mmCIF file of C-alpha atoms and ligand atoms in Angstrom:
data_model
loop_
_atom_site.group_PDB
_atom_site.id
_atom_site.type_symbol
_atom_site.label_atom_id
_atom_site.label_comp_id
_atom_site.label_asym_id
_atom_site.label_seq_id
_atom_site.Cartn_x
_atom_site.Cartn_y
_atom_site.Cartn_z
ATOM 1 C CA MET A 4 77.433 47.316 130.044
ATOM 2 C CA ALA A 5 80.607 47.433 132.047
ATOM 3 C CA GLY A 6 83.613 49.119 130.467
ATOM 4 C CA VAL A 7 81.604 51.269 128.059
ATOM 5 C CA PHE A 8 84.308 53.902 127.728
ATOM 6 C CA GLN A 9 86.955 51.221 127.359
ATOM 7 C CA GLN A 10 85.033 49.749 124.431
ATOM 8 C CA ILE A 11 84.521 53.158 122.850
ATOM 9 C CA GLU A 12 88.226 53.866 123.183
ATOM 10 C CA GLN A 13 89.106 50.529 121.613
ATOM 11 C CA TYR A 14 87.093 51.357 118.495
ATOM 12 C CA GLY A 15 88.215 55.010 118.444
ATOM 13 C CA HIS A 16 84.787 56.676 118.277
ATOM 14 C CA GLU A 17 84.197 60.399 118.461
ATOM 15 C CA GLN A 18 80.776 60.211 120.071
ATOM 16 C CA ILE A 19 78.162 57.725 121.211
ATOM 17 C CA VAL A 20 74.629 58.875 121.854
ATOM 18 C CA PHE A 21 72.357 56.833 124.112
ATOM 19 C CA ALA A 22 68.743 57.878 123.685
ATOM 20 C CA GLN A 23 65.560 56.875 125.450
ATOM 21 C CA ASP A 24 61.965 57.999 125.052
ATOM 22 C CA ARG A 25 59.881 56.076 127.553
ATOM 23 C CA LYS A 26 56.566 57.358 126.215
ATOM 24 C CA VAL A 27 57.072 55.592 122.887
ATOM 25 C CA GLY A 28 59.375 52.778 124.062
ATOM 26 C CA LEU A 29 62.448 53.998 122.208
ATOM 27 C CA LYS A 30 65.903 52.834 123.189
ATOM 28 C CA ALA A 31 68.544 53.739 120.650
ATOM 29 C CA ILE A 32 72.308 54.055 120.367
ATOM 30 C CA ILE A 33 73.939 56.204 117.706
ATOM 31 C CA GLY A 34 77.618 55.642 117.000
ATOM 32 C CA ILE A 35 79.546 58.462 115.367
ATOM 33 C CA HIS A 36 82.871 56.878 114.643
ATOM 34 C CA SER A 37 84.506 59.583 112.581
ATOM 35 C CA THR A 38 83.640 62.906 110.993
ATOM 36 C CA VAL A 39 87.161 63.451 109.701
ATOM 37 C CA LEU A 40 86.050 63.251 106.063
ATOM 38 C CA GLY A 41 82.577 64.730 106.571
ATOM 39 C CA PRO A 42 79.302 64.114 108.404
ATOM 40 C CA SER A 43 78.879 60.522 109.493
ATOM 41 C CA LEU A 44 76.397 58.485 107.452
ATOM 42 C CA GLY A 45 75.091 54.985 108.016
ATOM 43 C CA GLY A 46 71.879 53.041 108.310
ATOM 44 C CA CYS A 47 69.674 52.562 111.333
ATOM 45 C CA ARG A 48 69.173 48.941 112.317
ATOM 46 C CA MET A 49 66.235 47.792 114.439
ATOM 47 C CA TRP A 50 67.022 44.492 116.091
ATOM 48 C CA LYS A 51 66.007 42.433 119.097
ATOM 49 C CA TYR A 52 69.421 42.242 120.756
ATOM 50 C CA SER A 53 69.960 39.699 123.514
ATOM 51 C CA ASP A 54 71.262 42.485 125.771
ATOM 52 C CA GLU A 55 72.347 46.120 125.679
ATOM 53 C CA GLY A 56 76.019 45.168 125.489
ATOM 54 C CA GLU A 57 75.383 43.329 122.228
ATOM 55 C CA ALA A 58 73.625 46.399 120.812
ATOM 56 C CA LEU A 59 76.548 48.624 121.774
ATOM 57 C CA ARG A 60 79.086 46.255 120.225
ATOM 58 C CA ASP A 61 77.054 46.129 117.018
ATOM 59 C CA VAL A 62 76.811 49.885 116.672
ATOM 60 C CA LEU A 63 80.517 50.361 117.445
ATOM 61 C CA ARG A 64 81.570 47.753 114.899
ATOM 62 C CA LEU A 65 79.149 48.839 112.175
ATOM 63 C CA SER A 66 79.835 52.563 112.476
ATOM 64 C CA ARG A 67 83.585 52.029 112.314
ATOM 65 C CA GLY A 68 83.050 49.937 109.190
ATOM 66 C CA MET A 69 81.187 52.849 107.598
ATOM 67 C CA THR A 70 84.196 55.141 108.147
ATOM 68 C CA TYR A 71 86.393 52.780 106.139
ATOM 69 C CA LYS A 72 83.786 52.174 103.461
ATOM 70 C CA ALA A 73 83.215 55.881 102.824
ATOM 71 C CA ALA A 74 86.956 56.606 102.857
ATOM 72 C CA VAL A 75 87.799 53.892 100.330
ATOM 73 C CA ALA A 76 84.887 54.991 98.133
ATOM 74 C CA GLY A 77 86.379 58.494 98.058
ATOM 75 C CA LEU A 78 83.298 60.067 99.675
ATOM 76 C CA LYS A 79 83.420 63.197 101.797
ATOM 77 C CA LEU A 80 81.570 61.364 104.528
ATOM 78 C CA GLY A 81 82.378 59.877 107.871
ATOM 79 C CA GLY A 82 81.207 56.698 109.529
ATOM 80 C CA GLY A 83 78.114 56.411 111.654
ATOM 81 C CA LYS A 84 75.379 53.924 112.419
ATOM 82 C CA ALA A 85 72.376 53.695 114.706
ATOM 83 C CA VAL A 86 70.649 50.809 116.407
ATOM 84 C CA ILE A 87 67.154 50.787 117.847
ATOM 85 C CA LEU A 88 66.718 48.044 120.426
ATOM 86 C CA GLY A 89 63.519 46.124 119.779
ATOM 87 C CA ASP A 90 61.619 43.806 117.487
ATOM 88 C CA SER A 91 60.913 45.638 114.237
ATOM 89 C CA ARG A 92 57.873 43.451 113.537
ATOM 90 C CA THR A 93 56.087 44.173 116.805
ATOM 91 C CA GLN A 94 57.625 47.281 118.389
ATOM 92 C CA LYS A 95 58.109 49.657 115.479
ATOM 93 C CA THR A 96 55.538 52.460 115.548
ATOM 94 C CA PRO A 97 55.331 55.814 113.751
ATOM 95 C CA GLU A 98 55.725 57.557 117.148
ATOM 96 C CA LEU A 99 58.916 55.620 117.871
ATOM 97 C CA LEU A 100 60.351 56.449 114.430
ATOM 98 C CA ARG A 101 59.468 60.116 114.798
ATOM 99 C CA SER A 102 61.100 60.214 118.223
ATOM 100 C CA PHE A 103 64.241 58.698 116.703
ATOM 101 C CA GLY A 104 64.071 61.346 113.962
ATOM 102 C CA ARG A 105 64.069 64.124 116.575
ATOM 103 C CA ILE A 106 67.185 62.655 118.176
ATOM 104 C CA VAL A 107 68.937 62.579 114.795
ATOM 105 C CA GLU A 108 67.862 66.175 114.165
ATOM 106 C CA GLY A 109 69.327 67.139 117.525
ATOM 107 C CA LEU A 110 72.758 66.072 116.281
ATOM 108 C CA SER A 111 72.581 68.886 113.714
ATOM 109 C CA GLY A 112 73.902 66.810 110.819
ATOM 110 C CA ARG A 113 76.869 65.127 112.502
ATOM 111 C CA TYR A 114 74.966 61.870 111.824
ATOM 112 C CA ILE A 115 72.821 61.174 108.751
ATOM 113 C CA THR A 116 70.609 58.126 108.980
ATOM 114 C CA ALA A 117 69.386 55.652 106.336
ATOM 115 C CA GLU A 118 67.781 52.218 106.013
ATOM 116 C CA ASP A 119 69.290 49.032 107.429
ATOM 117 C CA VAL A 120 68.072 45.673 108.740
ATOM 118 C CA GLY A 121 64.567 45.949 110.215
ATOM 119 C CA MET A 122 63.841 49.270 108.509
ATOM 120 C CA LYS A 123 62.021 50.052 105.282
ATOM 121 C CA VAL A 124 61.941 52.967 102.852
ATOM 122 C CA ALA A 125 58.577 54.006 104.348
ATOM 123 C CA ASP A 126 60.196 54.185 107.799
ATOM 124 C CA ILE A 127 62.775 56.636 106.459
ATOM 125 C CA ASP A 128 59.892 58.737 105.153
ATOM 126 C CA THR A 129 58.435 58.804 108.690
ATOM 127 C CA ILE A 130 61.819 59.676 110.238
ATOM 128 C CA ARG A 131 62.177 62.469 107.685
ATOM 129 C CA THR A 132 59.093 64.181 109.026
ATOM 130 C CA GLU A 133 61.273 65.133 112.034
ATOM 131 C CA THR A 134 64.736 65.515 110.562
ATOM 132 C CA ARG A 135 66.547 66.795 107.498
ATOM 133 C CA PHE A 136 69.289 64.260 108.140
ATOM 134 C CA ALA A 137 67.863 61.050 106.662
ATOM 135 C CA VAL A 138 68.469 59.636 103.173
ATOM 136 C CA GLY A 139 67.025 56.773 101.157
ATOM 137 C CA GLY A 140 63.366 57.742 101.476
ATOM 138 C CA SER A 141 60.782 57.609 98.722
ATOM 139 C CA ASN A 142 60.286 61.392 98.612
ATOM 140 C CA VAL A 143 61.203 63.592 95.672
ATOM 141 C CA GLY A 144 64.989 63.509 95.312
ATOM 142 C CA GLY A 145 65.140 60.088 96.988
ATOM 143 C CA SER A 146 67.717 57.684 95.533
ATOM 144 C CA GLY A 147 65.537 54.572 95.457
ATOM 145 C CA ASP A 148 66.607 50.935 95.746
ATOM 146 C CA PRO A 149 70.401 50.919 96.380
ATOM 147 C CA SER A 150 70.897 47.307 95.304
ATOM 148 C CA VAL A 151 71.012 48.166 91.584
ATOM 149 C CA MET A 152 74.039 50.407 92.108
ATOM 150 C CA THR A 153 75.583 47.939 94.551
ATOM 151 C CA ALA A 154 75.397 45.279 91.837
ATOM 152 C CA PHE A 155 76.791 47.667 89.237
ATOM 153 C CA GLY A 156 79.743 48.426 91.534
ATOM 154 C CA VAL A 157 80.411 44.716 92.056
ATOM 155 C CA PHE A 158 80.294 44.237 88.275
ATOM 156 C CA GLN A 159 82.905 47.009 87.877
ATOM 157 C CA GLY A 160 85.076 45.525 90.628
ATOM 158 C CA MET A 161 84.905 42.103 88.958
ATOM 159 C CA LYS A 162 86.357 43.572 85.762
ATOM 160 C CA ALA A 163 89.288 45.025 87.709
ATOM 161 C CA ALA A 164 89.892 41.698 89.466
ATOM 162 C CA LEU A 165 89.795 39.801 86.156
ATOM 163 C CA LYS A 166 92.362 42.150 84.671
ATOM 164 C CA PHE A 167 94.573 41.853 87.730
ATOM 165 C CA ALA A 168 94.347 38.058 87.546
ATOM 166 C CA GLY A 169 95.571 38.211 83.942
ATOM 167 C CA ILE A 170 92.265 37.009 82.458
ATOM 168 C CA GLY A 171 91.438 40.315 80.729
ATOM 169 C CA GLU A 172 88.561 42.696 81.399
ATOM 170 C CA GLU A 173 85.935 41.034 79.226
ATOM 171 C CA LEU A 174 83.124 39.201 80.988
ATOM 172 C CA ASN A 175 82.142 37.350 77.837
ATOM 173 C CA GLY A 176 82.428 33.603 78.534
ATOM 174 C CA ILE A 177 83.598 34.155 82.126
ATOM 175 C CA ARG A 178 82.131 31.617 84.559
ATOM 176 C CA VAL A 179 80.620 33.233 87.656
ATOM 177 C CA ALA A 180 79.130 31.358 90.642
ATOM 178 C CA ILE A 181 76.739 33.568 92.596
ATOM 179 C CA GLN A 182 75.687 32.714 96.140
ATOM 180 C CA GLY A 183 72.351 34.414 96.849
ATOM 181 C CA VAL A 184 70.192 35.905 94.126
ATOM 182 C CA GLY A 185 68.159 38.364 96.182
ATOM 183 C CA ASN A 186 68.192 42.109 95.530
ATOM 184 C CA VAL A 187 71.872 42.531 94.667
ATOM 185 C CA GLY A 188 72.420 39.012 93.273
ATOM 186 C CA TYR A 189 69.526 39.394 90.845
ATOM 187 C CA HIS A 190 70.794 42.694 89.410
ATOM 188 C CA LEU A 191 74.326 41.301 89.265
ATOM 189 C CA CYS A 192 73.021 38.366 87.191
ATOM 190 C CA SER A 193 71.429 40.907 84.872
ATOM 191 C CA TYR A 194 74.677 42.883 84.314
ATOM 192 C CA LEU A 195 76.741 39.716 83.934
ATOM 193 C CA SER A 196 74.318 38.024 81.584
ATOM 194 C CA ALA A 197 74.191 41.111 79.342
ATOM 195 C CA ALA A 198 78.000 40.989 79.209
ATOM 196 C CA GLY A 199 77.980 37.328 78.137
ATOM 197 C CA ALA A 200 79.064 35.673 81.393
ATOM 198 C CA ARG A 201 77.997 32.103 82.225
ATOM 199 C CA LEU A 202 76.134 31.929 85.510
ATOM 200 C CA THR A 203 75.817 29.277 88.202
ATOM 201 C CA VAL A 204 73.607 30.271 91.121
ATOM 202 C CA SER A 205 72.369 29.127 94.513
ATOM 203 C CA ASP A 206 69.759 30.449 96.907
ATOM 204 C CA VAL A 207 67.822 28.986 99.792
ATOM 205 C CA TYR A 208 64.567 30.158 98.169
ATOM 206 C CA PRO A 209 63.702 28.195 94.994
ATOM 207 C CA ASN A 210 61.587 31.070 93.587
ATOM 208 C CA GLN A 211 64.638 33.364 93.589
ATOM 209 C CA VAL A 212 66.598 30.725 91.673
ATOM 210 C CA ASP A 213 63.761 30.089 89.190
ATOM 211 C CA ARG A 214 63.640 33.782 88.303
ATOM 212 C CA VAL A 215 67.318 33.894 87.240
ATOM 213 C CA ILE A 216 67.104 30.534 85.455
ATOM 214 C CA GLN A 217 64.234 31.873 83.367
ATOM 215 C CA GLU A 218 65.560 35.375 82.777
ATOM 216 C CA PHE A 219 69.295 34.749 82.415
ATOM 217 C CA GLY A 220 69.700 31.036 81.710
ATOM 218 C CA ALA A 221 71.554 30.519 85.004
ATOM 219 C CA VAL A 222 72.418 26.982 86.117
ATOM 220 C CA PRO A 223 71.275 26.162 89.678
ATOM 221 C CA VAL A 224 73.197 24.231 92.328
ATOM 222 C CA GLN A 225 72.305 23.364 95.905
ATOM 223 C CA PRO A 226 73.360 26.014 98.470
ATOM 224 C CA ASP A 227 76.109 23.832 99.947
ATOM 225 C CA GLN A 228 77.560 23.073 96.487
ATOM 226 C CA ILE A 229 78.265 26.640 95.386
ATOM 227 C CA TYR A 230 81.743 26.832 96.947
ATOM 228 C CA ALA A 231 83.044 23.909 94.916
ATOM 229 C CA VAL A 232 81.805 25.139 91.528
ATOM 230 C CA ASP A 233 84.661 25.249 89.011
ATOM 231 C CA CYS A 234 84.537 28.890 87.925
ATOM 232 C CA ASP A 235 86.501 32.096 87.354
ATOM 233 C CA ILE A 236 84.676 34.200 89.954
ATOM 234 C CA PHE A 237 82.871 33.226 93.135
ATOM 235 C CA ALA A 238 80.458 36.014 94.122
ATOM 236 C CA PRO A 239 79.112 35.849 97.692
ATOM 237 C CA CYS A 240 75.909 37.917 97.664
ATOM 238 C CA ALA A 241 74.047 36.462 100.635
ATOM 239 C CA LEU A 242 75.642 36.136 104.041
ATOM 240 C CA GLY A 243 78.704 37.209 105.973
ATOM 241 C CA ALA A 244 81.528 34.939 107.204
ATOM 242 C CA VAL A 245 81.229 32.619 104.189
ATOM 243 C CA LEU A 246 84.988 32.645 103.600
ATOM 244 C CA ASN A 247 86.300 30.441 106.365
ATOM 245 C CA SER A 248 88.370 27.350 107.157
ATOM 246 C CA ARG A 249 85.533 25.047 105.996
ATOM 247 C CA THR A 250 84.756 26.760 102.688
ATOM 248 C CA ILE A 251 88.127 28.072 101.456
ATOM 249 C CA PRO A 252 89.550 24.560 100.829
ATOM 250 C CA GLN A 253 86.515 23.834 98.608
ATOM 251 C CA LEU A 254 86.933 26.892 96.372
ATOM 252 C CA ARG A 255 87.782 26.261 92.722
ATOM 253 C CA CYS A 256 87.695 29.890 91.610
ATOM 254 C CA LYS A 257 90.428 32.359 90.704
ATOM 255 C CA ILE A 258 88.642 35.387 92.138
ATOM 256 C CA VAL A 259 86.245 36.132 95.006
ATOM 257 C CA ALA A 260 84.177 39.262 94.326
ATOM 258 C CA GLY A 261 80.683 39.757 95.718
ATOM 259 C CA SER A 262 78.419 42.123 97.618
ATOM 260 C CA ALA A 263 78.022 40.414 100.991
ATOM 261 C CA ASN A 264 79.273 42.325 104.019
ATOM 262 C CA ASN A 265 81.952 40.821 106.277
ATOM 263 C CA GLN A 266 82.789 37.912 103.973
ATOM 264 C CA LEU A 267 85.932 36.870 105.852
ATOM 265 C CA GLU A 268 85.118 34.975 109.031
ATOM 266 C CA THR A 269 88.499 35.822 110.522
ATOM 267 C CA GLU A 270 91.603 37.798 109.656
ATOM 268 C CA ALA A 271 93.390 34.477 109.056
ATOM 269 C CA ASP A 272 90.932 33.635 106.257
ATOM 270 C CA GLY A 273 92.087 36.710 104.328
ATOM 271 C CA TYR A 274 95.680 35.479 104.644
ATOM 272 C CA GLU A 275 94.636 31.985 103.566
ATOM 273 C CA LEU A 276 93.054 33.237 100.322
ATOM 274 C CA PHE A 277 96.156 35.320 99.649
ATOM 275 C CA LYS A 278 98.437 32.333 100.270
ATOM 276 C CA ARG A 279 96.380 30.225 97.867
ATOM 277 C CA GLY A 280 96.604 32.889 95.147
ATOM 278 C CA VAL A 281 92.864 33.582 95.088
ATOM 279 C CA VAL A 282 92.289 37.233 94.148
ATOM 280 C CA TYR A 283 89.964 38.726 96.770
ATOM 281 C CA ALA A 284 88.137 42.005 96.094
ATOM 282 C CA PRO A 285 87.555 43.366 99.626
ATOM 283 C CA ASP A 286 83.860 43.419 100.493
ATOM 284 C CA TYR A 287 83.481 46.955 101.763
ATOM 285 C CA ALA A 288 85.359 48.361 98.764
ATOM 286 C CA ILE A 289 83.462 46.452 96.066
ATOM 287 C CA ASN A 290 79.996 46.813 97.629
ATOM 288 C CA ALA A 291 80.080 50.606 98.124
ATOM 289 C CA GLY A 292 77.727 51.339 95.198
ATOM 290 C CA GLY A 293 74.685 51.452 97.475
ATOM 291 C CA LEU A 294 76.361 53.917 99.828
ATOM 292 C CA ILE A 295 77.479 56.090 96.912
ATOM 293 C CA ASN A 296 73.903 56.025 95.600
ATOM 294 C CA VAL A 297 72.291 57.068 98.866
ATOM 295 C CA ALA A 298 74.989 59.664 99.652
ATOM 296 C CA ALA A 299 74.304 61.337 96.306
ATOM 297 C CA GLU A 300 71.025 62.628 97.733
ATOM 298 C CA LEU A 301 72.974 65.049 99.884
ATOM 299 C CA ASP A 302 74.115 67.017 96.811
ATOM 300 C CA GLY A 303 70.851 66.599 94.866
ATOM 301 C CA TYR A 304 70.499 63.149 93.321
ATOM 302 C CA GLU A 305 71.653 62.844 89.708
ATOM 303 C CA HIS A 306 71.665 59.323 88.357
ATOM 304 C CA GLN A 307 74.350 59.854 85.715
ATOM 305 C CA ARG A 308 76.735 61.307 88.281
ATOM 306 C CA VAL A 309 76.145 58.276 90.501
ATOM 307 C CA VAL A 310 76.822 55.871 87.623
ATOM 308 C CA LYS A 311 80.118 57.661 86.957
ATOM 309 C CA GLN A 312 81.100 57.515 90.606
ATOM 310 C CA VAL A 313 80.172 53.850 90.995
ATOM 311 C CA THR A 314 82.171 53.032 87.852
ATOM 312 C CA GLN A 315 85.214 54.253 89.812
ATOM 313 C CA ILE A 316 84.941 51.104 91.961
ATOM 314 C CA ASN A 317 86.830 49.485 89.081
ATOM 315 C CA LYS A 318 89.827 51.765 89.714
ATOM 316 C CA THR A 319 89.533 51.411 93.487
ATOM 317 C CA ILE A 320 89.667 47.624 93.324
ATOM 318 C CA ALA A 321 92.540 47.773 90.819
ATOM 319 C CA SER A 322 94.578 50.026 93.092
ATOM 320 C CA ILE A 323 93.881 47.906 96.180
ATOM 321 C CA LEU A 324 94.980 44.753 94.359
ATOM 322 C CA GLU A 325 98.122 46.443 93.007
ATOM 323 C CA ARG A 326 98.964 47.693 96.465
ATOM 324 C CA SER A 327 98.377 44.253 97.918
ATOM 325 C CA LYS A 328 100.826 42.813 95.399
ATOM 326 C CA ALA A 329 103.425 45.548 95.881
ATOM 327 C CA GLU A 330 103.337 45.383 99.673
ATOM 328 C CA GLY A 331 102.839 41.629 100.006
ATOM 329 C CA LEU A 332 99.667 42.226 101.993
ATOM 330 C CA PRO A 333 96.307 40.460 101.655
ATOM 331 C CA PRO A 334 93.864 42.781 99.817
ATOM 332 C CA HIS A 335 91.595 43.288 102.842
ATOM 333 C CA LEU A 336 94.537 44.859 104.680
ATOM 334 C CA ALA A 337 95.579 46.857 101.618
ATOM 335 C CA ALA A 338 92.045 48.321 101.586
ATOM 336 C CA ASP A 339 92.326 49.229 105.265
ATOM 337 C CA ARG A 340 95.604 51.024 104.578
ATOM 338 C CA LEU A 341 94.061 53.010 101.745
ATOM 339 C CA ALA A 342 91.222 54.126 104.039
ATOM 340 C CA GLU A 343 93.581 54.992 106.892
ATOM 341 C CA GLN A 344 95.808 56.989 104.558
ATOM 342 C CA ARG A 345 92.845 59.061 103.318
ATOM 343 C CA LEU A 346 91.660 59.660 106.864
ATOM 344 C CA ALA A 347 95.103 60.677 108.054
ATOM 345 C CA ALA A 348 95.566 63.062 105.105
ATOM 346 C CA SER A 349 92.202 64.690 105.736
ATOM 347 C CA ALA A 350 92.818 64.930 109.487
ATOM 348 C CA SER A 351 96.149 66.671 108.984
ATOM 349 C CA GLU A 352 94.622 69.068 106.416
ATOM 350 C CA LYS A 353 91.918 69.973 108.908
ATOM 351 C CA LYS A 354 94.463 70.367 111.675
ATOM 352 C CA ALA A 355 96.510 72.741 109.541
ATOM 353 C CA GLU A 356 93.385 74.762 108.680
ATOM 354 C CA SER A 357 92.167 75.066 112.248
ATOM 355 C CA SER A 358 95.444 75.093 114.180
ATOM 356 C CA CYS A 359 94.734 78.651 115.215
ATOM 357 C CA CYS A 360 91.307 78.102 116.788
ATOM 358 C CA ALA A 361 88.814 75.254 117.237
ATOM 359 C CA PRO A 362 89.888 72.064 119.038
ATOM 360 C CA SER A 363 89.810 68.862 116.963
ATOM 361 C CA HIS A 364 87.101 66.362 117.904
ATOM 362 C CA ALA A 365 88.679 63.636 115.891
ATOM 363 C CA PRO A 366 90.878 60.988 117.459
ATOM 364 C CA PRO A 367 93.161 58.963 115.180
ATOM 365 C CA VAL A 368 91.428 56.091 113.413
ATOM 366 C CA THR A 369 92.897 52.664 113.996
ATOM 367 C CA GLY A 370 91.858 49.048 113.553
ATOM 368 C CA ARG A 371 90.196 47.326 110.651
ATOM 369 C CA PRO A 372 86.484 47.554 109.981
ATOM 370 C CA ARG A 373 84.097 44.694 110.429
ATOM 371 C CA ALA A 374 81.195 45.980 108.361
HETATM 372 P P1 NAD B 6 68.670 39.964 100.018
HETATM 373 O O1 NAD B 6 68.151 39.535 101.330
HETATM 374 O O2 NAD B 6 67.753 40.630 99.052
HETATM 375 O O3 NAD B 6 69.343 38.730 99.243
HETATM 376 C C1 NAD B 6 70.093 37.745 99.869
HETATM 377 C C2 NAD B 6 69.721 36.426 99.220
HETATM 378 O O4 NAD B 6 70.575 35.421 99.761
HETATM 379 C C3 NAD B 6 68.286 35.996 99.500
HETATM 380 O O5 NAD B 6 67.641 35.661 98.298
HETATM 381 C C4 NAD B 6 68.453 34.790 100.404
HETATM 382 O O6 NAD B 6 67.441 33.825 100.215
HETATM 383 C C5 NAD B 6 69.798 34.263 99.952
HETATM 384 N N1 NAD B 6 70.473 33.385 100.911
HETATM 385 C C6 NAD B 6 70.430 33.422 102.265
HETATM 386 N N2 NAD B 6 71.189 32.433 102.765
HETATM 387 C C7 NAD B 6 71.720 31.782 101.709
HETATM 388 C C8 NAD B 6 72.584 30.654 101.581
HETATM 389 N N3 NAD B 6 73.062 30.004 102.647
HETATM 390 N N4 NAD B 6 72.923 30.241 100.341
HETATM 391 C C9 NAD B 6 72.453 30.879 99.254
HETATM 392 N N5 NAD B 6 71.610 31.923 99.317
HETATM 393 C C10 NAD B 6 71.260 32.374 100.529
HETATM 394 O O7 NAD B 6 69.915 40.912 100.357
HETATM 395 P P2 NAD B 6 70.664 41.916 99.375
HETATM 396 O O8 NAD B 6 70.148 43.283 99.589
HETATM 397 O O9 NAD B 6 70.688 41.325 98.001
HETATM 398 O O10 NAD B 6 72.128 41.874 99.993
HETATM 399 C C11 NAD B 6 72.977 40.775 99.782
HETATM 400 C C12 NAD B 6 74.263 40.973 100.561
HETATM 401 O O11 NAD B 6 74.918 42.174 100.108
HETATM 402 C C13 NAD B 6 74.071 41.157 102.063
HETATM 403 O O12 NAD B 6 75.180 40.604 102.732
HETATM 404 C C14 NAD B 6 74.074 42.656 102.237
HETATM 405 O O13 NAD B 6 74.484 43.042 103.529
HETATM 406 C C15 NAD B 6 75.113 43.060 101.212
HETATM 407 N N6 NAD B 6 74.957 44.436 100.730
HETATM 408 C C16 NAD B 6 73.802 44.827 100.137
HETATM 409 C C17 NAD B 6 73.681 46.128 99.673
HETATM 410 C C18 NAD B 6 72.426 46.572 98.986
HETATM 411 O O14 NAD B 6 72.454 47.619 98.337
HETATM 412 N N7 NAD B 6 71.331 45.854 99.085
HETATM 413 C C19 NAD B 6 74.745 47.033 99.819
HETATM 414 C C20 NAD B 6 75.934 46.595 100.410
HETATM 415 C C21 NAD B 6 76.030 45.283 100.875
#
């Protein structure tokens, strides 16, 4: 892992923790990108990386993304993420999870962990036996499955995008093409169907598709046909990098608004959508409902308060799209600016408060997120 500090500097992190516990086979990296707005929060991913450099890059990229996501969502939280190097199917043991929990506890709340790829709710419960700083478990006060609130946030963001596009805020009769009807996609179908939208769906698993055909009268298409569906909204709810030079020319939608992370393959793809007049609701702004849901545990989970907060995604998307129009910037960059503005305002407030005493640990935040 040559140039570790160079990489850290490039992403602008406050702290990286490398942890090893040979007795239980734990190798983990925790990335604390920013605590400017509050303690850093982000999931722990367990993945069989091809090498340690790949693991470091992943944690740097993902934790920076969490800083932007929390800032745009208006949360008093910073960005963090953890990776455990290993195969979650064969190397995950209770001892390893508990050891990871002790490392998180040792950070005294600067990093709060949660579920991510390769981890389950039950694993968070195990981690919580060693640390207070884990959310998304099944214990009393736990927030439960985040995908319901993620879908609700996407639904709210869709309304804002429809209004911005001059179609009005009503979903009744609106044609939505949904790619991926797993956890989030399924709940999104439910909200949209109740609002009278007409659904076209694709998934690589026929049983997922059958469920939404039966429950919501959705019309199925083959996975590779979803991009070309003539519709008002295309909702990517499966994979990242689906907006690219191969798919964008196929699109026949007015709006792209879905839950998938990292939808744009490259920066240029964001410009291309903008040039074509497709209204894009930036992924990390519209899919923040799950983060808002899990973060609510920190103040004592109250469902109604979460619903109110997630409803605000409507306003967030509206203001990003207005800013994009006013500044002639693609929406993904307008979202970045909003996040950077909030971070800068909070950093200068903190600086003013503490100018007399403690040194600041927070470097300026630059560069757009990738998660
Ligand atoms: P999921 O795994 O439950 O669902 C994804 C679905 O996409 C699956 O049914 C899968 O079969 C399908 N799929 C995979 N490849 C496909 C393809 N080529 N074409 C069509 N369908 C395909 O995941 P999820 O929790 O619903 O998350 C969906 C997306 O939203 C992911 O990108 C995730 O990172 C993002 N996201 C989820 C949450 C959340 O709360 N779950 C929060 C924020 C972001």
